[in-house]
Every structure is written in C-alpha cells, then in structure tokens.
Short mmCIF file of C-alpha atoms and ligand atoms in Angstrom, two decimals:
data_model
loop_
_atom_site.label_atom_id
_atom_site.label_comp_id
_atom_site.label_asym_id
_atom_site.label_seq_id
_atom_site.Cartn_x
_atom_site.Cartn_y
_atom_site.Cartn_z
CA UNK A 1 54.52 155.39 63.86
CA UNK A 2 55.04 155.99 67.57
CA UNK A 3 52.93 157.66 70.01
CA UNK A 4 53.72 158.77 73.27
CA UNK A 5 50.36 159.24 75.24
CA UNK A 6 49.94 160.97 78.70
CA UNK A 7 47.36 160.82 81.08
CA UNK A 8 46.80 163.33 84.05
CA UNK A 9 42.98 163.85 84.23
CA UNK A 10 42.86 162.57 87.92
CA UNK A 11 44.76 160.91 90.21
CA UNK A 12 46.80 158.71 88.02
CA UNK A 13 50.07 159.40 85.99
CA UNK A 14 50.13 157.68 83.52
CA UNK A 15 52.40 157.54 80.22
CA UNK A 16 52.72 154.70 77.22
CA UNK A 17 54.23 154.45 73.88
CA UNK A 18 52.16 152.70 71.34
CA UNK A 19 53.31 151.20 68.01
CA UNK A 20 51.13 151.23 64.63
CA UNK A 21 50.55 151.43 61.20
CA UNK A 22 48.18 153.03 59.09
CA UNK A 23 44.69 151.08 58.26
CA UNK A 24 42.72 148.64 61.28
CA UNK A 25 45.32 146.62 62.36
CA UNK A 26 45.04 147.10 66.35
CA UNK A 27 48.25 149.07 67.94
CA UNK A 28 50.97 147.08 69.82
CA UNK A 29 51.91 148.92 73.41
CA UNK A 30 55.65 148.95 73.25
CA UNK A 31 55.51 149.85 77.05
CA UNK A 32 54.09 151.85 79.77
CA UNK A 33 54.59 153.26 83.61
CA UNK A 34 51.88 154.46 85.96
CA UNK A 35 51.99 156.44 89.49
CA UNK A 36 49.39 156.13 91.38
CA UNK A 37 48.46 159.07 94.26
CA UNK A 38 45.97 156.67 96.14
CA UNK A 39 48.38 156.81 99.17
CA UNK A 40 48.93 160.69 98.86
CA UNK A 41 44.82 161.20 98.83
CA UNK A 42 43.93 158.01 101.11
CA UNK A 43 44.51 160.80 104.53
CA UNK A 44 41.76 163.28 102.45
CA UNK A 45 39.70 160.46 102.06
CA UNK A 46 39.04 161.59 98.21
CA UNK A 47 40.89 163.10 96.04
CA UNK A 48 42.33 167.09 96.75
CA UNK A 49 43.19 168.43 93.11
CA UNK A 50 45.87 170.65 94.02
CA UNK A 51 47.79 168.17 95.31
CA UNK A 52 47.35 166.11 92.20
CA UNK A 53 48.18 168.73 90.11
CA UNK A 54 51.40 168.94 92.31
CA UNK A 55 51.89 165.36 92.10
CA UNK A 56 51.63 164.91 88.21
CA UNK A 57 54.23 167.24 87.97
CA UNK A 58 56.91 165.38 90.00
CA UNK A 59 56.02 162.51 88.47
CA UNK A 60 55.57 163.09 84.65
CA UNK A 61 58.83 162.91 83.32
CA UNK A 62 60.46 160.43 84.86
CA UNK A 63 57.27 157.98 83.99
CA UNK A 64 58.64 159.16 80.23
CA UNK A 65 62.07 158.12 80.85
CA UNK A 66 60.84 155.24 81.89
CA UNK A 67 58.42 154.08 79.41
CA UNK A 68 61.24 155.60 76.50
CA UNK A 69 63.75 153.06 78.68
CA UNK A 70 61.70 150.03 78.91
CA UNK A 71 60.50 150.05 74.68
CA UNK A 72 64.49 150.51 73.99
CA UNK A 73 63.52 153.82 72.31
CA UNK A 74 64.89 157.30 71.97
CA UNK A 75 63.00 160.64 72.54
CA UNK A 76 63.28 160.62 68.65
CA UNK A 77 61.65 157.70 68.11
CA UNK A 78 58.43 159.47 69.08
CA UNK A 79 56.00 160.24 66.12
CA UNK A 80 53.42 161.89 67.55
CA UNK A 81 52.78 163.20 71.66
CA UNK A 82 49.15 162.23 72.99
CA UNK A 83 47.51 163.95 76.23
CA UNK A 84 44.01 164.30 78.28
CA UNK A 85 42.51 166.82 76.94
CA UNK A 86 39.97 166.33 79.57
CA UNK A 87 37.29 165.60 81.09
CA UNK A 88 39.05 165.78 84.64
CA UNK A 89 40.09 168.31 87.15
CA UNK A 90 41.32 171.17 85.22
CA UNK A 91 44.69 171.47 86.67
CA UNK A 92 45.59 168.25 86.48
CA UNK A 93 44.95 167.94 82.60
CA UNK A 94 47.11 171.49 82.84
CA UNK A 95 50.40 168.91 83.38
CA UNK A 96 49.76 166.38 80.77
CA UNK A 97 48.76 168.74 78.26
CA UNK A 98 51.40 171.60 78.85
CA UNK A 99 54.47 168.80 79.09
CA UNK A 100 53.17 167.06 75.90
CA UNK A 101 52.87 170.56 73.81
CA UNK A 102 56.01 171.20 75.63
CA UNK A 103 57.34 167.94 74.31
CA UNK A 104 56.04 167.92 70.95
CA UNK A 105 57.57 171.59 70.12
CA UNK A 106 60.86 170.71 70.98
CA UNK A 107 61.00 167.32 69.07
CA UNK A 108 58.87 169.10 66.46
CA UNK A 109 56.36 166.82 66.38
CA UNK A 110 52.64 167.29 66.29
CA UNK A 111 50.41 167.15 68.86
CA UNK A 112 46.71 165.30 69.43
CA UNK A 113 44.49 165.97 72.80
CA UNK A 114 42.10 162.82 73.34
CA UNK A 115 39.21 162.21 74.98
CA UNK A 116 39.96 160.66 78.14
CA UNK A 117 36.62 157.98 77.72
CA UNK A 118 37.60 157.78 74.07
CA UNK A 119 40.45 156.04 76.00
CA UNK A 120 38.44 153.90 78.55
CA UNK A 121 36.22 153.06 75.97
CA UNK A 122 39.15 151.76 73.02
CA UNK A 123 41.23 150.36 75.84
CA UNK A 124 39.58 146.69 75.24
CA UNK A 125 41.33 146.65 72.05
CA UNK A 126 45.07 146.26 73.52
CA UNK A 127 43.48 143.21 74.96
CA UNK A 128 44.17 139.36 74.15
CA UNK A 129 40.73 139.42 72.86
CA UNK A 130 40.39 143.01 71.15
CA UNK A 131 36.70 143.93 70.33
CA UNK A 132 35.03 144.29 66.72
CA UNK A 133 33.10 147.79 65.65
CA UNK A 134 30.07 148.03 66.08
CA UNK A 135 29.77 147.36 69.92
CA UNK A 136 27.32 148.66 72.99
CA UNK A 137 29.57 150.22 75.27
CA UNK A 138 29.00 150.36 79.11
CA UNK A 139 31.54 153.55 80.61
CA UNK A 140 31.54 152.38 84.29
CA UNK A 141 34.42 155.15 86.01
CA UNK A 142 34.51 157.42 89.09
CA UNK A 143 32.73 160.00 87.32
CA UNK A 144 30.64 158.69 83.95
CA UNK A 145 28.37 156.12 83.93
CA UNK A 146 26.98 155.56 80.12
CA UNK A 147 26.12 153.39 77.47
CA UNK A 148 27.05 154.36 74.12
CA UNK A 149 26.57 152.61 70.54
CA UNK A 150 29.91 152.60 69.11
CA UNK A 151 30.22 151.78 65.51
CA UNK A 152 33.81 153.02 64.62
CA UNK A 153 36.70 155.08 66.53
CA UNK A 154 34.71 158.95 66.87
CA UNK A 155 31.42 157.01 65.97
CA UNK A 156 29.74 157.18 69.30
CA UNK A 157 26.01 157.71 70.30
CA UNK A 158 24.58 158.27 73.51
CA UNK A 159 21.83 155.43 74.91
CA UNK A 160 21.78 156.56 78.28
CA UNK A 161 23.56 157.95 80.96
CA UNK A 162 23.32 159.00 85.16
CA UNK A 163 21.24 161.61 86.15
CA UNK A 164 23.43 162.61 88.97
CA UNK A 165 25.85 159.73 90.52
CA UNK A 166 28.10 157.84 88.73
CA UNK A 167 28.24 154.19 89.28
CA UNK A 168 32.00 154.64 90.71
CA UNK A 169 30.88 157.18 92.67
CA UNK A 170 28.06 155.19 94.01
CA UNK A 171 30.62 152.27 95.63
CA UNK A 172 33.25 155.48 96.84
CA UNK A 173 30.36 157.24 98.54
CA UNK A 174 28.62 153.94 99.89
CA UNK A 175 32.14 152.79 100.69
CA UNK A 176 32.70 155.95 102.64
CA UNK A 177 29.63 155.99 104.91
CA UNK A 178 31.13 152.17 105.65
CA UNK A 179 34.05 154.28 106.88
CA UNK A 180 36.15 151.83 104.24
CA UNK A 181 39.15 153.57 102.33
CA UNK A 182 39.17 155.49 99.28
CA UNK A 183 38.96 154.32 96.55
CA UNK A 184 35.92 152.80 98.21
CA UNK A 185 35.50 150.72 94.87
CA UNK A 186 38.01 147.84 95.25
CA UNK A 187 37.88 148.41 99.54
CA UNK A 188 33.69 147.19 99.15
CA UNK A 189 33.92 144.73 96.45
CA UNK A 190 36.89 143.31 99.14
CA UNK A 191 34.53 143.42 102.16
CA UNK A 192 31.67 142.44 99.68
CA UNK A 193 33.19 138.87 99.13
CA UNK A 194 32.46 138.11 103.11
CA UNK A 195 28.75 139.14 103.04
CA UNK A 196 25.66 137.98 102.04
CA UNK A 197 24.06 140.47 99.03
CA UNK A 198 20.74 139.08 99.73
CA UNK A 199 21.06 140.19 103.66
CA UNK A 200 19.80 144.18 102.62
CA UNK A 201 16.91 144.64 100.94
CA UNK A 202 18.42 147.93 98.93
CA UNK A 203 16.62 149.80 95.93
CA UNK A 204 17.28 149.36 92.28
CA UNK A 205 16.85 153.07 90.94
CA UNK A 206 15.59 153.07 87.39
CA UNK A 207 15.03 149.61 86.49
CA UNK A 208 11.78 149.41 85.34
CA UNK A 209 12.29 153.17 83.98
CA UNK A 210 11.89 151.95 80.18
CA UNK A 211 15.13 153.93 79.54
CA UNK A 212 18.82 153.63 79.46
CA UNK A 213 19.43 155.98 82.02
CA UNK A 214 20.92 155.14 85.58
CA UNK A 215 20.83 157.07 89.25
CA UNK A 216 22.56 155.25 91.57
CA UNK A 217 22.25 159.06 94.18
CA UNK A 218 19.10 157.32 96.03
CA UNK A 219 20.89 153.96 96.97
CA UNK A 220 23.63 156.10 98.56
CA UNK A 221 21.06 157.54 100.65
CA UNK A 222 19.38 154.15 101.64
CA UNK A 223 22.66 152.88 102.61
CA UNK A 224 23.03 155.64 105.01
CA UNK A 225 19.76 155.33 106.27
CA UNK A 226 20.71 151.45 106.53
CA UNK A 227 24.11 152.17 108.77
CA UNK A 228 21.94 154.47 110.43
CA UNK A 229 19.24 151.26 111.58
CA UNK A 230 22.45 149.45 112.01
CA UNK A 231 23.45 152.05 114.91
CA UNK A 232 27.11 152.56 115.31
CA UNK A 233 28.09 149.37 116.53
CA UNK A 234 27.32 147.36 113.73
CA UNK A 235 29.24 144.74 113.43
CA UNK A 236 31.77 143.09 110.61
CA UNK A 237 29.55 140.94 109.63
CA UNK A 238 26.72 143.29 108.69
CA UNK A 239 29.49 145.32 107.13
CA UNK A 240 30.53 142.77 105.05
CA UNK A 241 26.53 142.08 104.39
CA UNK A 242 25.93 145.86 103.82
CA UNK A 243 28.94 145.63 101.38
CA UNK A 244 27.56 142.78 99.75
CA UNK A 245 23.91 144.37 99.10
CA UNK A 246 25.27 147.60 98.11
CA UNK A 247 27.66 146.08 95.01
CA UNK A 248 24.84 143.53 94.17
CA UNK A 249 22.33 146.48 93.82
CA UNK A 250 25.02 148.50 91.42
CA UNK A 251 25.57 145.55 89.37
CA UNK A 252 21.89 144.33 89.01
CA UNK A 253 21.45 148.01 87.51
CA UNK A 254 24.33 147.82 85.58
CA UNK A 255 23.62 144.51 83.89
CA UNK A 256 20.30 144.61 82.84
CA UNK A 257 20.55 147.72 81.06
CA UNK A 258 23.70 146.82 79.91
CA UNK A 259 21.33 143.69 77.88
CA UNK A 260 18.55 146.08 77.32
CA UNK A 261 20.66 148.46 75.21
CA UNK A 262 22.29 145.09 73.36
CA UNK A 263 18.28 144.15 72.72
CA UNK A 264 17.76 147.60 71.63
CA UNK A 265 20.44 148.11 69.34
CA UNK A 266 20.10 144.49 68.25
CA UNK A 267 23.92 143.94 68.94
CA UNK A 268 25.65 141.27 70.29
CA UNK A 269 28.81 142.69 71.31
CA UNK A 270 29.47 144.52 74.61
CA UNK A 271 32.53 146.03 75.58
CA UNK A 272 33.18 147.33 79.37
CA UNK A 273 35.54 149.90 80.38
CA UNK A 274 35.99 152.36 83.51
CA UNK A 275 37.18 151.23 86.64
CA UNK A 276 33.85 149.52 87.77
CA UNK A 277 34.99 147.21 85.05
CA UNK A 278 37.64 145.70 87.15
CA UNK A 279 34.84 144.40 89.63
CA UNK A 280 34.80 140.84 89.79
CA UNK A 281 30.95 140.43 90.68
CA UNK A 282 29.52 143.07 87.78
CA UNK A 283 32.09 140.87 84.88
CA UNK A 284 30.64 137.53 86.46
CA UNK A 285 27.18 138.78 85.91
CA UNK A 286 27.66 140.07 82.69
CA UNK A 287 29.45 136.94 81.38
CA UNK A 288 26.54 134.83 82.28
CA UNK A 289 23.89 137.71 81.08
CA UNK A 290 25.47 137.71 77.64
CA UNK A 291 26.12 134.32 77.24
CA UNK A 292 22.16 133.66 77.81
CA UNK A 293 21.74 135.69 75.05
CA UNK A 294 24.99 134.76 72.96
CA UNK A 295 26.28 137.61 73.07
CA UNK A 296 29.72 138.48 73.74
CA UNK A 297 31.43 140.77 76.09
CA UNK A 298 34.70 142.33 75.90
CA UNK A 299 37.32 144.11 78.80
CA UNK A 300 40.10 145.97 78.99
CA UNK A 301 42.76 144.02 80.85
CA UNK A 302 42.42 144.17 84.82
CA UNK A 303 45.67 146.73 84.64
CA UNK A 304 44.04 148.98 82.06
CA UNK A 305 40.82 149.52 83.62
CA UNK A 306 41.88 152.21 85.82
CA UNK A 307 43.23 155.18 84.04
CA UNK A 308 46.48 154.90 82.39
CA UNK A 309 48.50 156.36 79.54
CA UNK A 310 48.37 153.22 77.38
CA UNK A 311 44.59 153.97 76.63
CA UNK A 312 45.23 157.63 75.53
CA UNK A 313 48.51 156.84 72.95
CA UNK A 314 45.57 153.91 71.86
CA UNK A 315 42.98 156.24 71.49
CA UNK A 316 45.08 158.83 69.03
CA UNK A 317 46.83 155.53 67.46
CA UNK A 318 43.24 154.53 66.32
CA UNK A 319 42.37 157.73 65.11
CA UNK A 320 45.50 158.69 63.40
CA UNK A 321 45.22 155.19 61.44
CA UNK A 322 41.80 156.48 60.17
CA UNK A 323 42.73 159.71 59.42
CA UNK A 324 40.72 160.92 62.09
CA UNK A 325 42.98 162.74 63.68
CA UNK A 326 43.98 166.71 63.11
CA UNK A 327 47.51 167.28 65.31
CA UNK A 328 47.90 170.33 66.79
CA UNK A 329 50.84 171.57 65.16
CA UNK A 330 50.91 175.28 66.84
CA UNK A 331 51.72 173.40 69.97
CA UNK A 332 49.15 175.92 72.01
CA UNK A 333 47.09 173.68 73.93
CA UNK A 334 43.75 173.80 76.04
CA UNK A 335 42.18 171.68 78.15
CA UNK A 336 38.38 170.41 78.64
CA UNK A 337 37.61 169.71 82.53
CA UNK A 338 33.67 169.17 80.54
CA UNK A 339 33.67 167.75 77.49
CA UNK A 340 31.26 165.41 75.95
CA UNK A 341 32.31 162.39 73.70
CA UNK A 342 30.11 162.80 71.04
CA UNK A 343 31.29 166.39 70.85
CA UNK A 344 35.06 164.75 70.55
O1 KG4 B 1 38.20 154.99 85.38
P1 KG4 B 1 38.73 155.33 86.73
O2 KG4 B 1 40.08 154.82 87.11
O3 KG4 B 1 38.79 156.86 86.96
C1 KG4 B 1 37.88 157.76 86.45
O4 KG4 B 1 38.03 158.14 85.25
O5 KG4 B 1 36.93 158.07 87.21
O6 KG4 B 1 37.62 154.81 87.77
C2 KG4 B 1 37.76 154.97 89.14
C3 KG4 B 1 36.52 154.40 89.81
C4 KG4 B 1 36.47 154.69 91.30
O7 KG4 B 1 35.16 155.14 91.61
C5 KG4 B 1 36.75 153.34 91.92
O8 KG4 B 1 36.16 153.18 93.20
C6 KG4 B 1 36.15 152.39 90.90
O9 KG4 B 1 36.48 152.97 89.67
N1 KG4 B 1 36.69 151.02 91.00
C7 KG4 B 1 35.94 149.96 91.36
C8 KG4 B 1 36.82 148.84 91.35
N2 KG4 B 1 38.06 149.28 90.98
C9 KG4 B 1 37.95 150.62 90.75
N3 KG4 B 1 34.65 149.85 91.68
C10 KG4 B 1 34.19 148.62 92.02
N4 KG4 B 1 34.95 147.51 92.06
C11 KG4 B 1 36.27 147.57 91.72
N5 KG4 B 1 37.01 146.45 91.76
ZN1 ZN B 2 39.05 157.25 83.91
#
C-alpha cells in the first residue's frame, strides 16, 4: 500500500510517499520533498495567507514529481492520496486538498483528509526510535500548545491546553519585539545560546495552577515591558540575555507540566512533536526531567518537526492499517481551518 500525503496548512509544502502493510508494523517513508516560504514571508515579518495560498500552488506538483522520482515510483504506484484537512489557513488547505481530490479522481483512487496534529503528533513513529501506545503527548507548534493522552492512532484525550498563546507563538511574538526574524523560534533559541537565562527575572504563567493548562500571552507582555526598561539601545548582550530568559521561561512551563501529566496519567512515555520540539534547550530539559523519573521521551526527527508531508501520508498509513480510516471516494472535498483532534 502506498500513500501519497500532502501538506499545505501553512507555510510549508510539503509532500511524501509512505509504504505499509496492514496490522502495527510502523510505515517506511519511501521519500519526501518540502518548500519552505520562510524567505517569501521573512519581508511581512509573519506569515500573509494569500501569498501562501499562491505559493502552494506553484509549488505542489512539482514537490510530487519529485517525491514520485526519488521512491523510483509511478503515479500508479499510489494507493491512496492523503491531504490537510486542516486546522490551518483556509486557503492554503484549499491547494492540498483540491490537488489531492484532483489527484485521487483521476488515478481513481480514494481519498483520506487528516488531521494536521494527528500528523505532528504520529510523526515520532518514522523515527529511529518509534514510540509505543499509550503515550502523554506534548503538541508544541506555532499555533497549539496541548497535552493529550494518546492510547492508540484516533485515541486521543485532552489534559490541557493554552488559554490564548501558543507556546510557538510565544518565542515568534517575543522574538519579534527583539526585532529578530520570523520564524522568531529558531532566530531566539540562536541568540538564546549567547545569554544568560538567569539574567531576567520573567514570569512562569500557570505553574502552580494545579492544571494542565498553559498561557504563555502574559510573558509576551513582560518581555515588552522588559525591552521597554531596556530603552532602545539595549545592547547584544542583554539581547542575547533577554533571549535566554524568555526560552528558559517557555521551557520551565513546558516541562513541568509535561511530568505532571506523565504523574497524572501514571505513564512513562512522552512523545514531543510541533516545531517547539526542535528546540535544543526544551529536549535537554525534558531528557533529564524524564530520566529522573525513568521515564522515556520520544521525538520526531529534527527534519520532521516542522510541518511536512511525511507526517500526513503517516498519519492516514496508521489509520488505514487499523481500519480506521473511511476514504473519500466521491472525491468532493472540504477543508477544516478549526478542527479539534478529538473530534478527528
Ligand atoms: O509545527 P510548526 O512547523 O507549524 C505549525 O503547525 O504551527 O511550528 C512552527 C513553530 C513556530 O512558532 C516556530 O517559531 C517554532 O515552531 N519553532 C521553534 C524552533 N523551531 C521552530 N521554536 C523554538 N525553538 C526552535 N528551535
Ligand atoms: Zn504544524
């Protein structure tokens, strides 16, 4: 069974063709392409969804020539066609979803849209060291931040979530008032590495809150109040302290409700996924967190924590193998800009 999955929810396009066979052995990625708009965006300093809309389409099909060229495979060596069905800006899941159905009907194949955190949270398994159900998951991306029990593929349940920022969101917007590049992620944790994290003295939002839930809005403000004490000749090296505070304060958040949702489920497996899971300081903390308490954490590999295709041809692999997954065989197609995963 091959499955050609396509991503498009943002301001990656991505596409992948995954191997499998029916049952729980994990699917082998036969190959995959990404485009990245980062460059296209970095003048906007965010992302402007028409022009990612635009963008996926240029770049779509060649990506699938691509990925078809690179596995040695034929446009009839496809099985089944995987896309975003969302969340994500709505026209941009518009071009993954209308050139899979698009796809799909003319190689008469069926059709599966997939949760595009079902995909950040399964992408672990294409790892080295692929997870084991049932798992805590931590959903770290530009716009989620939750923790979810997992105990099979479309077996998730909420712990906690943000009640407004997400934790990406939280290092863009910090990284922005730092007048750093977007995405401000990977531009702090950069400057981060010169600074001191114990310089700042920044807030912790909802640590002691007795709940899984995060808010990460409030330390966006105290940074700004921070660069504002700072006056406008503050120098690199408070930058680079600033930097340093700000990540420290994310990942302190992260991390120890990360292990209070592993104490409260009484697992000892946690898997990571998002792009906050590339940061090098949040996985060092973790590591040493969970190994306290032996318990063991799992990532997607550095490449796959951003958004790709790989993760969304995984995602319907898994479920297909399960028989959890109902193609669409009318090839008419919708898309979810909100969408929750439980509802998936
Ligand atoms: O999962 P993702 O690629 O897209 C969404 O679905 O949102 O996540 C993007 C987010 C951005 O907020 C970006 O700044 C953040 O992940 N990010 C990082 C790092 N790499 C990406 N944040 C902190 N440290 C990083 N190394
Ligand atoms: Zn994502």
């Amino acid at each position: 069974m091959n499955i050609l999955g396509v991503e498009s929810s943002c301001d990656e396009t991505g596409v992948a063709l995954v191997s499998c066979e029916p049952g729980t052995t994990v699917p082998r990625l036969c190959a995959q392409a990404l485009h990245t708009q980062i460059d296209m965006h970095q003048a906007y300093g965010g992302v402007v969804p028409e022009l990612a809309s635009r963008d996926h389409i240029r770049r779509v099909l060649p990506l699938a020539r691509q990925v078809l060229a690179d596995a040695g495979a034929q446009l009839a060596d496809i099985d089944l066609v995987a896309y975003t069905r969302g969340p994500g800006l709505a026209g941009a899941l518009l071009v993954g979803a209308g050139v899979a159905c698009a796809l799909a009907a003319a190689l008469e194949r069926p059709v599966l849209g997939v949760h595009h955190l079902e995909g950040h949270l399964l992408s672990p398994f294409l790892s080295a060291d692929p997870p084991q159900f049932p798992f805590v998951a931590l959903l770290v991306s530009g716009g989620h931040t939750q923790l979810m029990r997992v105990d099979d593929v479309a077996s998730y349940e909420l712990l906690g979530e943000t009640i407004d920022d997400a934790a990406g969101e939280a290092f863009d917007k910090s990284a922005k008032l730092m007048g750093l590049g977007y995405p401000g992620g990977p531009a702090l944790a950069r400057l981060a590495e010169f600074g001191d994290a114990d310089t700042f003295e920044l807030p912790r939002p909802l640590l002691h809150s007795g709940n899984l839930d995060f808010s990460f809005a409030g330390l966006k403000t105290a940074v700004r109040t921070r660069l504002q004490k700072l006056g406008t000749n503050v120098c690199e090296q408070d930058r680079a302290h600033l930097a340093a505070s700000t990540q420290q304060a994310i990942v302190d958040v992260l991390c120890a409700k990360s292990v209070a949702a592993l104490k409260q489920t009484g697992l000892k497996r946690l898997v990571v996924a998002g792009g906050v899971g590339a940061n090098a300081r949040l996985r060092a903390q973790l590591n040493a967190e969970c190994a306290k308490r032996q318990a063991r954490v799992h990532y997607p590999e550095l490449a796959l924590c951003t958004d790709n295709g790989a993760m969304i041809a995984l995602a319907a692999a898994m479920r297909w193998q399960r028989g959890l997954a109902t193609p669409q065989r009318d090839h008419a197609f919708d898309v979810r800009p909100r969408w929750a995963l439980q509802a998936a």
